[in-house]
Amino acid sequence: MTDTARPHLEIREVGLRDGLQLEDPVPLAAKLALLDAIAVTGVREIEATSFVSPTAVPAFADAEELAAHLHRWPDITFSALVASPNGARRAVTSNVVNLEYVVSATDAHSAANVRRTTEEALTAVSVIADLAHGAGGTAEVIIAVAWDCPFSGRVDADHTAEIARRAVEAGADRISFGDTIGTVVPGRMTQLLDVVGAVAPGVELGVHLHNTRGIGLASAWAAYQAGVTRFDASFGGLGGCPFAPGATGNIATEELAYMFDESGVDTGVGIDAVLDAVAVLRDVVGHDLSSNLFRAHVAGAERVAARGRAQR
Amino acid sequence: MTDTARPHLEIREVGLRDGLQLEDPVPLAAKLALLDAIAVTGVREIEATSFVSPTAVPAFADAEELAAHLHRWPDITFSALVASPNGARRAVTSNVVNLEYVVSATDAHSAANVRRTTEEALTAVSVIADLAHGAGGTAEVIIAVAWDCPFSGRVDADHTAEIARRAVEAGADRISFGDTIGTVVPGRMTQLLDVVGAVAPGVELGVHLHNTRGIGLASAWAAYQAGVTRFDASFGGLGGCPFAPGATGNIATEELAYMFDESGVDTGVGIDAVLDAVAVLRDVVGHDLSSNLFRAHVAGAERVAARGRAQR
């Protein structure tokens, strides 16, 4: 239940997309079990899959199959990531009408990711927005490498803000800023959002953060202080990079919900239910997760169990 | 080098105290090797040890021995934690004249920690401050369980602020707030600091945070925004609780320095040097550390090494 007197924000659960993207492909039945576990956490938005080439990303070869099951959770707003107008057509045909479309802020990352320049990627925004709107949905542009690019280094805030402005002009309903390699810090978050506020005022803004260097939650807090109301997160902090075994993935849903709820900002998300979902997730992926809150929870449970054994 | 035009703050390295407290006792030679590694990071303050009962905390049985070596690093301000006037006397006799003294905000935690009530613990502040000042040093009071107590639950901000006011009245040069069980979040950080600012204006303030639930860096950022200029941190995020194997320790020095330096706030601490020190630490303690930044650093190094092997 949302208490309308309290400030509030939206957490979008992206574990099934950004989290599973780099895992060995998970069977459809396991994805549905994860959705069952997430659906009861109180989260209102889930990025369920990605309509991209199954050759490029085998984890999402079942996108259409998964989409056919999403009607099971009528209270949840589902969305999908797309990389092209073709992907957008596949999504809306599958009744997934809320679309996220990535535009990289640098040509180098754009070329590596989708073999297009930033300019070429921007030209598709209006087509994708029309497809989403025509189906009764929304189109969000996620600006990847919004702060730093693994190939080109620092990205100028003016440049990222200008991409945001142009994406909105082309029909995007809102903009998210992706900290793709997990380098952003609160000061740079605030700096970019200040510039965006001047260049593209009044736009609904989100952030998509990774916790690679442990600063993701701090940057999320700074984003909230600067007016951002939409946050991507992944339960358990699932994700990472196959070439960086120790690196963590997205900021963890349970840590984000804990931080905001305890700070008096309503997320609608119940921490205990997310921790239960993370336990399911851990069994599905078969490895530990990077969430500190989940680890503390498990350690606490083990402590209680140890006390129980000691009393016997 | 501190650029005086930039805002700046102090990071106090507490890994040798709070971090090692719960490890198997580390030989003196290893502690000195760790100090060698930390001393070149640019950090200006180190809490080196604790003058407490060696029976209670075997890790610090060598406090006097260690203190005899600290003159080796003349540019560093060393301090020690004490739990009583007797510990303070041991410290100043060993030429460690900057003292941290803990007062728990709740009687239950105070009793568990030092078998005294909060009121009894407060009465020792003036004695300890006199000992420190008489030796030319400083006395800081760290208020433990400043937000939440594992025994008594929530602690009222007015109560914690009043302890701060009384500690200053009794002679403390500054106050730190300890998030002993790692539960604080930015909203509650701001709330307490607002109350403290009203009750005890103009006092130099620090925070001592644990990253148990992944929110430590975010709370540190909120503290900085509210005027706090002193931060305890532990290289590698060393620390934790022997009864909570998965729980993490203090916020990691390298993550804190990264967050602030990249945000334009000078800490004087070089990230690469801290990462080198963490590598030494990992060999000393013989286990992985919870710092995300260190893990990302190791993963990156492994990636470079793998590329080197592939090229052969």
Coordinates of C-alpha atoms in Angstrom, one line a residue:
Chain A
M1 CA 0.0 0.0 0.0
T2 CA 1.3 3.4 -0.9
D3 CA 0.9 6.0 1.7
T4 CA 0.2 9.1 -0.4
A5 CA 1.4 11.4 2.3
R6 CA 4.9 10.2 2.1
P7 CA 7.3 10.9 -0.8
H8 CA 7.6 7.9 -3.1
L9 CA 9.4 6.5 -6.1
E10 CA 9.4 3.6 -8.5
I11 CA 11.8 0.7 -8.4
R12 CA 11.9 -1.2 -11.6
E13 CA 13.1 -4.8 -11.1
V14 CA 15.6 -5.6 -13.9
G15 CA 17.1 -8.8 -12.6
L16 CA 15.4 -11.0 -15.2
R17 CA 16.9 -8.8 -17.9
D18 CA 20.1 -7.2 -16.9
G19 CA 20.8 -9.8 -14.2
L20 CA 20.2 -13.0 -16.3
Q21 CA 21.7 -11.5 -19.4
L22 CA 25.1 -12.9 -18.5
E23 CA 24.2 -16.1 -16.8
D24 CA 23.9 -19.4 -18.5
P25 CA 20.4 -19.4 -20.1
V26 CA 17.8 -20.2 -17.4
P27 CA 14.9 -22.4 -18.4
L28 CA 11.5 -20.7 -18.9
A29 CA 10.0 -22.5 -15.9
A30 CA 12.7 -21.1 -13.6
K31 CA 12.1 -17.6 -15.0
L32 CA 8.4 -18.0 -14.2
A33 CA 9.2 -19.2 -10.7
L34 CA 11.4 -16.1 -10.2
L35 CA 8.5 -13.9 -11.5
D36 CA 6.2 -15.6 -9.0
A37 CA 8.6 -14.7 -6.2
I38 CA 9.1 -11.1 -7.4
A39 CA 5.4 -10.5 -8.1
V40 CA 4.6 -10.7 -4.4
T41 CA 7.3 -8.2 -3.3
G42 CA 5.1 -5.2 -4.0
V43 CA 7.3 -4.0 -6.9
R44 CA 5.1 -2.4 -9.6
E45 CA 7.3 -2.6 -12.6
I46 CA 9.4 -5.4 -14.0
E47 CA 11.7 -5.4 -17.1
A48 CA 11.0 -9.0 -18.0
T49 CA 13.2 -9.7 -21.0
S50 CA 14.9 -8.3 -24.1
F51 CA 13.8 -8.7 -27.7
V52 CA 17.2 -8.9 -29.3
S53 CA 19.0 -11.5 -31.5
P54 CA 19.0 -14.9 -29.8
T55 CA 22.3 -15.5 -31.4
A56 CA 23.8 -12.4 -29.7
V57 CA 22.1 -13.0 -26.3
P58 CA 21.0 -16.6 -25.9
A59 CA 19.5 -15.8 -22.5
F60 CA 16.6 -14.1 -24.2
A61 CA 15.9 -16.6 -26.9
D62 CA 12.6 -17.3 -25.1
A63 CA 11.4 -13.7 -25.1
E64 CA 8.1 -14.4 -27.0
E65 CA 7.4 -17.5 -24.9
L66 CA 8.0 -15.6 -21.6
A67 CA 5.8 -12.7 -22.9
A68 CA 2.9 -15.1 -23.4
H69 CA 2.9 -15.8 -19.6
L70 CA 3.0 -12.2 -18.3
H71 CA -0.8 -11.8 -18.2
R72 CA -0.6 -14.0 -15.1
W73 CA 0.4 -10.9 -13.1
P74 CA -2.1 -8.3 -14.0
D75 CA -1.1 -5.8 -11.3
I76 CA 2.5 -5.5 -12.6
T77 CA 3.6 -3.2 -15.4
F78 CA 6.0 -5.2 -17.6
S79 CA 8.5 -3.8 -20.0
A80 CA 11.2 -5.1 -22.3
L81 CA 14.5 -3.9 -23.6
V82 CA 14.8 -3.5 -27.4
A83 CA 17.8 -2.7 -29.5
S84 CA 16.1 -1.8 -32.8
P85 CA 12.7 -1.1 -34.4
N86 CA 12.6 -4.8 -35.3
G87 CA 12.9 -5.7 -31.7
A88 CA 10.2 -3.2 -30.8
R89 CA 7.9 -4.8 -33.4
R90 CA 8.5 -8.2 -31.8
A91 CA 7.8 -6.8 -28.4
V92 CA 4.5 -5.1 -29.2
T93 CA 3.4 -8.2 -31.3
S94 CA 3.9 -10.1 -28.1
N95 CA 1.8 -7.6 -26.1
V96 CA 4.8 -6.1 -24.3
V97 CA 4.1 -2.5 -25.0
N98 CA 6.4 -0.6 -22.6
L99 CA 9.7 -0.4 -24.2
E100 CA 13.2 0.5 -23.1
Y101 CA 15.6 1.4 -25.9
V102 CA 19.3 2.0 -25.4
V103 CA 21.2 4.8 -27.0
S104 CA 24.9 4.9 -26.1
A105 CA 26.4 8.3 -25.4
T106 CA 29.6 7.4 -27.3
D107 CA 30.1 6.1 -30.8
A108 CA 32.6 3.6 -29.6
H109 CA 30.3 1.9 -27.1
S110 CA 27.4 2.2 -29.6
A111 CA 29.4 0.4 -32.3
A112 CA 30.5 -2.3 -29.9
N113 CA 27.0 -2.8 -28.6
V114 CA 24.8 -2.4 -31.7
R115 CA 27.1 -1.6 -34.6
R116 CA 25.6 1.8 -35.1
T117 CA 26.8 5.3 -34.2
T118 CA 25.0 7.3 -31.5
E119 CA 23.5 9.5 -34.3
E120 CA 22.1 6.4 -36.1
A121 CA 20.8 5.0 -32.8
L122 CA 19.0 8.3 -32.1
T123 CA 17.2 8.2 -35.5
A124 CA 15.3 5.0 -34.4
V125 CA 13.8 6.6 -31.3
S126 CA 10.8 8.1 -33.1
V127 CA 10.0 4.8 -34.8
I128 CA 10.2 2.9 -31.6
A129 CA 8.2 5.5 -29.7
D130 CA 5.5 5.4 -32.4
L131 CA 5.4 1.6 -32.1
A132 CA 5.0 1.7 -28.3
H133 CA 2.5 4.6 -28.3
G134 CA 0.5 2.9 -31.1
A135 CA 0.1 -0.2 -28.9
G136 CA -0.9 1.9 -25.9
G137 CA 2.5 1.7 -24.2
T138 CA 5.5 3.9 -23.3
A139 CA 8.9 4.4 -24.8
E140 CA 11.9 5.1 -22.5
V141 CA 15.4 5.9 -23.8
I142 CA 18.2 4.6 -21.6
I143 CA 21.4 6.5 -22.3
A144 CA 24.2 4.0 -21.9
V145 CA 27.7 5.1 -20.8
A146 CA 26.1 8.3 -19.6
W147 CA 29.2 9.2 -17.5
D148 CA 32.1 7.0 -18.6
C149 CA 32.8 4.8 -21.6
P150 CA 35.1 1.8 -21.4
F151 CA 36.5 2.8 -24.8
S152 CA 36.3 6.6 -24.9
G153 CA 36.7 7.5 -21.3
R154 CA 34.9 10.5 -19.7
V155 CA 31.6 11.6 -21.3
D156 CA 30.8 15.3 -21.1
A157 CA 27.6 16.1 -19.2
D158 CA 26.5 18.5 -21.9
H159 CA 26.8 15.8 -24.5
T160 CA 24.7 13.3 -22.5
A161 CA 22.2 16.0 -21.7
E162 CA 21.9 16.9 -25.4
I163 CA 21.2 13.2 -26.2
A164 CA 18.5 13.2 -23.6
R165 CA 16.9 16.4 -25.0
R166 CA 16.9 15.0 -28.5
A167 CA 15.5 11.6 -27.4
V168 CA 12.6 13.5 -25.8
E169 CA 12.1 15.6 -28.9
A170 CA 11.9 12.4 -30.9
G171 CA 9.1 11.0 -28.7
A172 CA 10.7 9.3 -25.7
D173 CA 8.3 9.5 -22.7
R174 CA 11.2 9.5 -20.2
I175 CA 15.0 9.2 -20.0
S176 CA 17.2 6.9 -17.9
F177 CA 20.9 7.4 -17.4
G178 CA 22.9 4.2 -17.4
D179 CA 26.1 3.9 -15.4
T180 CA 27.2 1.0 -17.6
I181 CA 30.6 0.4 -16.0
G182 CA 29.7 1.4 -12.5
T183 CA 32.0 4.4 -12.1
V184 CA 29.6 7.2 -11.2
V185 CA 29.7 8.9 -7.8
P186 CA 27.2 11.3 -6.1
G187 CA 29.0 14.4 -7.2
R188 CA 29.0 13.5 -10.9
M189 CA 25.4 12.3 -10.6
T190 CA 24.3 15.7 -9.3
Q191 CA 26.4 17.5 -11.9
L192 CA 24.7 15.6 -14.9
L193 CA 21.2 16.0 -13.5
D194 CA 21.8 19.8 -13.0
V195 CA 22.8 20.0 -16.7
V196 CA 19.8 17.9 -17.8
G197 CA 17.4 20.0 -15.8
A198 CA 18.6 23.0 -17.7
V199 CA 18.7 21.5 -21.2
A200 CA 15.6 19.3 -20.9
P201 CA 13.4 20.6 -18.0
G202 CA 10.4 18.7 -16.8
V203 CA 11.4 15.3 -18.2
E204 CA 10.7 12.3 -16.1
L205 CA 14.1 10.8 -15.2
G206 CA 15.4 7.5 -14.1
V207 CA 18.8 6.0 -13.3
H208 CA 20.2 2.6 -14.0
L209 CA 23.2 2.0 -11.7
H210 CA 25.7 -0.8 -11.2
N211 CA 27.4 -1.3 -7.8
T212 CA 30.8 -2.3 -9.3
R213 CA 32.8 0.1 -7.0
G214 CA 30.4 0.0 -4.1
I215 CA 29.0 3.5 -4.7
G216 CA 25.7 2.6 -6.4
L217 CA 23.4 3.2 -3.5
A218 CA 25.1 6.5 -2.7
S219 CA 24.6 7.7 -6.3
A220 CA 21.0 6.6 -6.1
W221 CA 20.5 8.7 -3.0
A222 CA 22.1 11.7 -4.7
A223 CA 19.9 11.1 -7.8
Y224 CA 16.8 11.1 -5.6
Q225 CA 17.9 14.3 -3.9
A226 CA 18.2 15.8 -7.4
G227 CA 14.6 14.9 -8.4
V228 CA 15.0 11.4 -10.0
T229 CA 12.0 9.2 -9.2
R230 CA 12.7 6.0 -11.1
F231 CA 15.4 3.5 -10.2
D232 CA 16.4 0.3 -11.9
A233 CA 17.6 -2.5 -9.5
S234 CA 18.2 -6.2 -9.6
F235 CA 17.2 -8.5 -6.7
G236 CA 20.3 -9.8 -5.0
G237 CA 22.4 -7.4 -7.1
L238 CA 22.4 -10.1 -9.8
G239 CA 24.5 -9.2 -12.8
G240 CA 28.1 -8.3 -13.5
C241 CA 30.4 -8.9 -16.4
P242 CA 31.6 -12.3 -17.7
F243 CA 35.1 -10.8 -18.1
A244 CA 35.2 -9.4 -14.6
P245 CA 34.3 -12.4 -12.2
G246 CA 34.4 -10.4 -9.0
A247 CA 32.5 -7.3 -10.3
T248 CA 29.0 -6.9 -9.1
G249 CA 25.9 -6.2 -11.1
N250 CA 23.1 -3.7 -10.7
I251 CA 22.4 -2.1 -7.4
A252 CA 20.4 -4.6 -5.3
T253 CA 16.6 -4.1 -5.1
E254 CA 16.5 -5.0 -1.4
E255 CA 19.2 -2.5 -0.5
L256 CA 17.6 0.2 -2.5
A257 CA 14.1 -0.5 -1.0
Y258 CA 15.7 -0.6 2.5
M259 CA 17.6 2.7 2.0
F260 CA 14.5 4.6 0.8
D261 CA 11.9 3.0 3.1
E262 CA 14.0 3.6 6.2
S263 CA 14.6 7.1 5.0
G264 CA 10.8 7.7 4.8
V265 CA 10.5 7.4 1.1
D266 CA 7.9 4.9 0.0
T267 CA 8.9 2.3 -2.6
G268 CA 6.0 -0.1 -2.2
V269 CA 8.5 -2.9 -2.0
G270 CA 8.7 -5.3 1.0
I271 CA 12.2 -6.1 2.0
D272 CA 11.4 -9.6 3.5
A273 CA 9.6 -10.6 0.3
V274 CA 12.6 -9.5 -1.8
L275 CA 14.9 -11.5 0.4
D276 CA 12.7 -14.6 -0.1
A277 CA 12.9 -14.0 -3.9
V278 CA 16.7 -13.7 -3.7
A279 CA 16.8 -17.1 -2.0
V280 CA 14.9 -18.5 -5.0
L281 CA 17.2 -16.7 -7.3
R282 CA 20.3 -18.1 -5.6
D283 CA 19.0 -21.6 -6.2
V284 CA 18.3 -20.9 -9.8
V285 CA 21.7 -19.4 -10.7
G286 CA 23.6 -21.7 -8.4
H287 CA 26.0 -19.1 -7.0
D288 CA 26.3 -16.5 -4.3
L289 CA 25.0 -13.0 -4.8
S290 CA 26.7 -9.7 -4.1
S291 CA 24.0 -8.1 -2.0
N292 CA 25.3 -7.1 1.4
L293 CA 21.8 -7.0 2.8
F294 CA 21.1 -10.5 1.6
R295 CA 24.4 -11.8 3.1
A296 CA 23.6 -10.2 6.4
H297 CA 20.1 -11.8 6.2
V298 CA 21.5 -15.2 5.6
A299 CA 24.1 -14.8 8.3
G300 CA 21.4 -13.7 10.7
A301 CA 19.3 -16.8 9.8
E302 CA 22.3 -19.0 10.3
R303 CA 22.9 -17.4 13.7
V304 CA 19.4 -18.2 14.8
A305 CA 19.7 -21.8 13.5
A306 CA 23.0 -22.2 15.4
R307 CA 21.3 -21.0 18.6
G308 CA 18.5 -23.5 18.0
R309 CA 21.1 -26.3 17.6
A310 CA 22.9 -25.2 20.7
Q311 CA 19.7 -25.4 22.8
R312 CA 19.1 -28.9 21.8
Chain B
M1 CA 48.8 17.1 -1.5
T2 CA 45.7 18.8 -0.5
D3 CA 44.4 21.4 -2.9
T4 CA 43.1 24.0 -0.6
A5 CA 40.7 25.4 -3.2
R6 CA 38.6 22.1 -3.1
P7 CA 36.4 21.0 -0.2
H8 CA 38.1 18.4 1.8
L9 CA 37.6 16.0 4.7
E10 CA 39.5 13.5 6.9
I11 CA 39.4 9.7 6.5
R12 CA 40.6 7.9 9.6
E13 CA 41.8 4.5 8.8
V14 CA 40.5 2.1 11.5
G15 CA 41.2 -1.3 9.9
L16 CA 44.0 -2.1 12.4
R17 CA 41.6 -1.5 15.2
D18 CA 38.0 -2.2 14.2
G19 CA 39.0 -4.5 11.4
L20 CA 41.5 -6.7 13.2
Q21 CA 39.5 -6.8 16.4
L22 CA 37.6 -9.9 15.3
E23 CA 40.3 -11.6 13.3
D24 CA 42.6 -14.2 14.9
P25 CA 45.4 -12.2 16.5
V26 CA 47.8 -10.9 13.9
P27 CA 51.6 -10.9 14.7
L28 CA 53.1 -7.6 15.5
A29 CA 55.4 -7.8 12.4
A30 CA 52.3 -8.2 10.2
K31 CA 50.7 -5.2 11.8
L32 CA 53.8 -3.2 11.1
A33 CA 53.8 -4.4 7.5
L34 CA 50.2 -3.2 7.2
L35 CA 51.1 0.2 8.7
D36 CA 53.9 0.5 6.1
A37 CA 51.4 -0.1 3.4
I38 CA 48.8 2.3 4.8
A39 CA 51.3 5.0 5.6
V40 CA 52.0 5.6 1.9
T41 CA 48.3 6.0 0.9
G42 CA 48.2 9.6 1.9
V43 CA 45.8 9.0 4.9
R44 CA 46.6 11.4 7.7
E45 CA 45.0 9.7 10.6
I46 CA 45.2 6.0 11.8
E47 CA 43.5 4.4 14.8
A48 CA 46.3 2.0 15.5
T49 CA 45.1 -0.1 18.3
S50 CA 42.9 -0.3 21.4
F51 CA 44.1 -0.2 25.0
V52 CA 41.6 -2.7 26.5
S53 CA 41.9 -5.9 28.5
P54 CA 44.0 -8.4 26.6
T55 CA 41.7 -11.1 28.0
A56 CA 38.6 -9.4 26.5
V57 CA 40.2 -8.7 23.2
P58 CA 43.4 -10.8 22.5
A59 CA 43.9 -9.0 19.2
F60 CA 45.2 -5.9 21.1
A61 CA 47.4 -7.6 23.7
D62 CA 50.3 -6.0 21.9
A63 CA 49.0 -2.4 22.2
E64 CA 52.1 -1.2 24.1
E65 CA 54.5 -3.0 21.8
L66 CA 52.8 -1.6 18.7
A67 CA 52.7 1.9 20.1
A68 CA 56.5 1.8 20.6
H69 CA 56.9 1.6 16.8
L70 CA 54.5 4.4 15.7
H71 CA 57.3 7.1 15.8
R72 CA 58.4 5.5 12.5
W73 CA 55.6 7.4 10.6
P74 CA 56.0 11.0 11.9
D75 CA 53.5 12.5 9.3
I76 CA 50.6 10.4 10.6
T77 CA 48.4 11.3 13.5
F78 CA 47.9 8.1 15.4
S79 CA 45.1 7.4 17.9
A80 CA 43.8 4.6 20.0
L81 CA 40.5 3.4 21.3
V82 CA 40.1 3.2 25.1
A83 CA 37.3 1.9 27.2
S84 CA 38.1 3.4 30.6
P85 CA 40.4 5.9 32.3
N86 CA 42.8 3.0 33.0
G87 CA 43.0 2.4 29.2
A88 CA 43.6 6.1 28.6
R89 CA 46.4 6.1 31.1
R90 CA 48.0 3.1 29.3
A91 CA 47.7 4.9 26.0
V92 CA 49.2 8.2 27.1
T93 CA 52.0 6.4 28.9
S94 CA 52.7 4.7 25.6
N95 CA 52.8 8.2 23.9
V96 CA 49.5 7.6 22.1
V97 CA 47.8 10.8 23.1
N98 CA 44.8 11.0 20.8
L99 CA 42.1 9.0 22.3
E100 CA 38.7 7.6 21.2
Y101 CA 36.4 6.7 24.0
V102 CA 33.1 4.9 23.4
V103 CA 29.9 5.8 25.1
S104 CA 26.9 3.5 24.2
A105 CA 23.7 5.3 23.7
T106 CA 21.8 2.5 25.4
D107 CA 22.3 1.0 28.8
A108 CA 21.8 -2.5 27.3
H109 CA 24.6 -2.1 24.8
S110 CA 26.8 -0.3 27.4
A111 CA 26.3 -3.2 29.9
A112 CA 27.1 -5.8 27.2
N113 CA 30.1 -3.9 26.0
V114 CA 31.7 -2.5 29.2
R115 CA 29.5 -3.5 32.1
R116 CA 28.5 0.1 32.8
T117 CA 25.4 2.2 32.2
T118 CA 25.5 5.0 29.7
E119 CA 25.4 7.4 32.6
E120 CA 28.4 5.7 34.3
A121 CA 30.3 5.7 31.0
L122 CA 29.6 9.5 30.5
T123 CA 31.2 10.3 33.9
A124 CA 34.5 9.0 32.7
V125 CA 34.6 11.5 29.7
S126 CA 36.1 14.3 31.7
V127 CA 38.9 12.1 33.2
I128 CA 39.8 10.7 29.8
A129 CA 39.7 14.2 28.2
D130 CA 42.0 15.5 30.9
L131 CA 44.4 12.7 30.4
A132 CA 44.5 13.3 26.6
H133 CA 44.7 17.1 26.9
G134 CA 47.4 16.8 29.6
A135 CA 49.5 14.8 27.2
G136 CA 49.0 17.3 24.4
G137 CA 46.4 15.1 22.6
T138 CA 42.7 15.1 21.8
A139 CA 39.7 13.2 23.2
E140 CA 36.9 12.1 20.9
V141 CA 33.7 10.4 22.1
I142 CA 32.3 7.8 19.8
I143 CA 28.6 7.3 20.6
A144 CA 27.9 3.6 19.9
V145 CA 24.5 2.4 18.8
A146 CA 23.7 6.0 17.9
W147 CA 20.7 4.9 15.8
D148 CA 19.9 1.3 16.6
C149 CA 20.8 -1.1 19.4
P150 CA 20.8 -4.8 18.9
F151 CA 19.2 -5.1 22.4
S152 CA 16.9 -2.1 22.8
G153 CA 16.0 -1.3 19.2
R154 CA 15.5 2.2 17.9
V155 CA 17.4 5.0 19.7
D156 CA 15.7 8.4 19.7
A157 CA 17.7 11.1 17.9
D158 CA 17.1 13.5 20.8
H159 CA 18.6 11.0 23.2
T160 CA 21.8 10.5 21.1
A161 CA 22.1 14.3 20.6
E162 CA 21.9 14.9 24.3
I163 CA 24.7 12.4 25.0
A164 CA 26.8 14.3 22.4
R165 CA 26.0 17.6 24.1
R166 CA 27.0 16.2 27.5
A167 CA 30.2 14.6 26.2
V168 CA 31.3 18.0 24.7
E169 CA 30.4 19.7 28.0
A170 CA 32.6 17.2 29.8
G171 CA 35.6 18.0 27.6
A172 CA 35.3 15.9 24.4
D173 CA 36.9 17.7 21.5
R174 CA 34.7 16.1 19.0
I175 CA 31.9 13.5 18.6
S176 CA 31.5 10.5 16.3
F177 CA 28.3 8.6 15.7
G178 CA 28.7 4.9 15.5
D179 CA 26.3 2.9 13.4
T180 CA 27.4 -0.2 15.3
I181 CA 25.1 -2.7 13.6
G182 CA 25.0 -1.2 10.2
T183 CA 21.4 -0.2 10.0
V184 CA 21.5 3.6 9.3
V185 CA 20.3 5.1 6.1
P186 CA 20.7 8.6 4.6
G187 CA 17.3 9.8 5.9
R188 CA 18.1 8.9 9.5
M189 CA 21.6 10.2 9.2
T190 CA 20.3 13.6 8.2
Q191 CA 17.7 13.5 10.9
L192 CA 20.1 12.9 13.7
L193 CA 22.6 15.4 12.4
D194 CA 19.8 18.0 12.3
V195 CA 19.0 17.4 15.9
V196 CA 22.7 17.4 16.9
G197 CA 23.2 20.7 15.1
A198 CA 20.4 22.3 17.2
V199 CA 21.4 20.8 20.5
A200 CA 25.2 21.0 20.2
P201 CA 26.0 23.6 17.5
G202 CA 29.5 24.1 16.2
V203 CA 30.9 20.7 17.3
E204 CA 33.3 18.9 15.0
L205 CA 31.5 15.7 13.9
G206 CA 32.5 12.4 12.5
V207 CA 30.7 9.1 11.6
H208 CA 31.8 5.5 12.1
L209 CA 29.7 3.4 9.7
H210 CA 29.4 -0.3 8.8
N211 CA 28.3 -1.5 5.4
T212 CA 26.4 -4.5 6.7
R213 CA 23.3 -3.7 4.6
G214 CA 25.2 -2.0 1.7
I215 CA 24.1 1.5 2.6
G216 CA 27.2 2.7 4.3
L217 CA 28.6 4.8 1.5
A218 CA 25.2 6.4 0.9
S219 CA 24.9 7.4 4.6
A220 CA 28.5 8.8 4.4
W221 CA 27.5 11.0 1.5
A222 CA 24.4 12.2 3.4
A223 CA 26.6 12.9 6.4
Y224 CA 29.0 14.9 4.3
Q225 CA 26.0 16.9 2.8
A226 CA 25.0 17.6 6.4
G227 CA 28.4 19.0 7.4
V228 CA 30.3 16.0 8.7
T229 CA 34.0 16.2 7.9
R230 CA 35.4 13.2 9.6
F231 CA 34.9 9.6 8.4
D232 CA 36.2 6.3 9.9
A233 CA 36.8 3.6 7.3
S234 CA 38.7 0.3 7.1
F235 CA 40.8 -0.7 4.1
G236 CA 39.2 -3.5 2.2
G237 CA 36.1 -3.1 4.3
L238 CA 37.8 -5.4 6.9
G239 CA 35.7 -6.2 9.9
G240 CA 32.3 -7.8 10.6
C241 CA 31.0 -9.9 13.3
P242 CA 32.1 -13.4 14.4
F243 CA 28.5 -14.3 14.9
A244 CA 27.5 -13.1 11.4
P245 CA 29.9 -14.7 8.9
G246 CA 28.5 -13.0 5.8
A247 CA 28.2 -9.5 7.3
T248 CA 30.7 -6.9 6.2
G249 CA 32.7 -4.6 8.3
N250 CA 33.4 -0.9 8.2
I251 CA 32.8 1.1 5.0
A252 CA 35.9 0.5 2.8
T253 CA 38.5 3.2 2.8
E254 CA 39.1 2.8 -1.0
E255 CA 35.4 3.1 -1.8
L256 CA 35.0 6.2 0.5
A257 CA 38.1 7.9 -1.0
Y258 CA 36.9 7.0 -4.6
M259 CA 33.4 8.4 -3.9
F260 CA 34.6 11.7 -2.5
D261 CA 37.6 12.3 -4.8
E262 CA 35.6 11.6 -7.9
S263 CA 32.9 13.9 -6.5
G264 CA 35.4 16.8 -6.2
V265 CA 36.0 16.5 -2.4
D266 CA 39.6 16.0 -1.5
T267 CA 40.6 13.2 1.0
G268 CA 44.3 13.2 0.4
V269 CA 44.0 9.4 0.0
G270 CA 45.3 7.7 -3.2
I271 CA 43.0 4.9 -4.3
D272 CA 45.8 2.8 -6.0
A273 CA 47.9 2.9 -2.9
V274 CA 45.0 1.8 -0.8
L275 CA 44.3 -1.1 -3.2
D276 CA 47.9 -2.2 -2.8
A277 CA 47.5 -2.1 1.0
V278 CA 44.4 -4.2 0.7
A279 CA 46.3 -6.8 -1.2
V280 CA 48.8 -7.0 1.6
L281 CA 45.9 -7.2 4.1
R282 CA 44.3 -10.0 2.2
D283 CA 47.5 -12.0 2.5
V284 CA 47.8 -11.2 6.2
V285 CA 44.2 -12.2 7.1
G286 CA 44.0 -15.0 4.6
H287 CA 40.5 -14.4 3.3
D288 CA 38.6 -12.4 0.8
L289 CA 37.4 -8.9 1.7
S290 CA 34.0 -7.3 1.1
S291 CA 35.1 -4.2 -0.8
N292 CA 33.4 -4.1 -4.2
L293 CA 36.1 -1.7 -5.5
F294 CA 38.8 -4.1 -4.5
R295 CA 37.0 -7.0 -6.1
A296 CA 36.6 -5.0 -9.3
H297 CA 40.3 -4.1 -9.2
V298 CA 41.3 -7.7 -8.8
A299 CA 38.9 -8.8 -11.6
G300 CA 40.4 -6.1 -13.8
A301 CA 43.9 -7.3 -13.1
E302 CA 42.9 -10.8 -13.8
R303 CA 41.4 -9.7 -17.1
V304 CA 44.7 -8.0 -18.1
A305 CA 46.7 -11.1 -17.1
A306 CA 44.3 -13.3 -19.1
R307 CA 44.9 -11.1 -22.1
G308 CA 48.6 -11.4 -21.6
R309 CA 48.4 -15.2 -21.5
A310 CA 46.2 -15.3 -24.6
Q311 CA 48.7 -13.3 -26.5
R312 CA 51.5 -15.7 -25.8

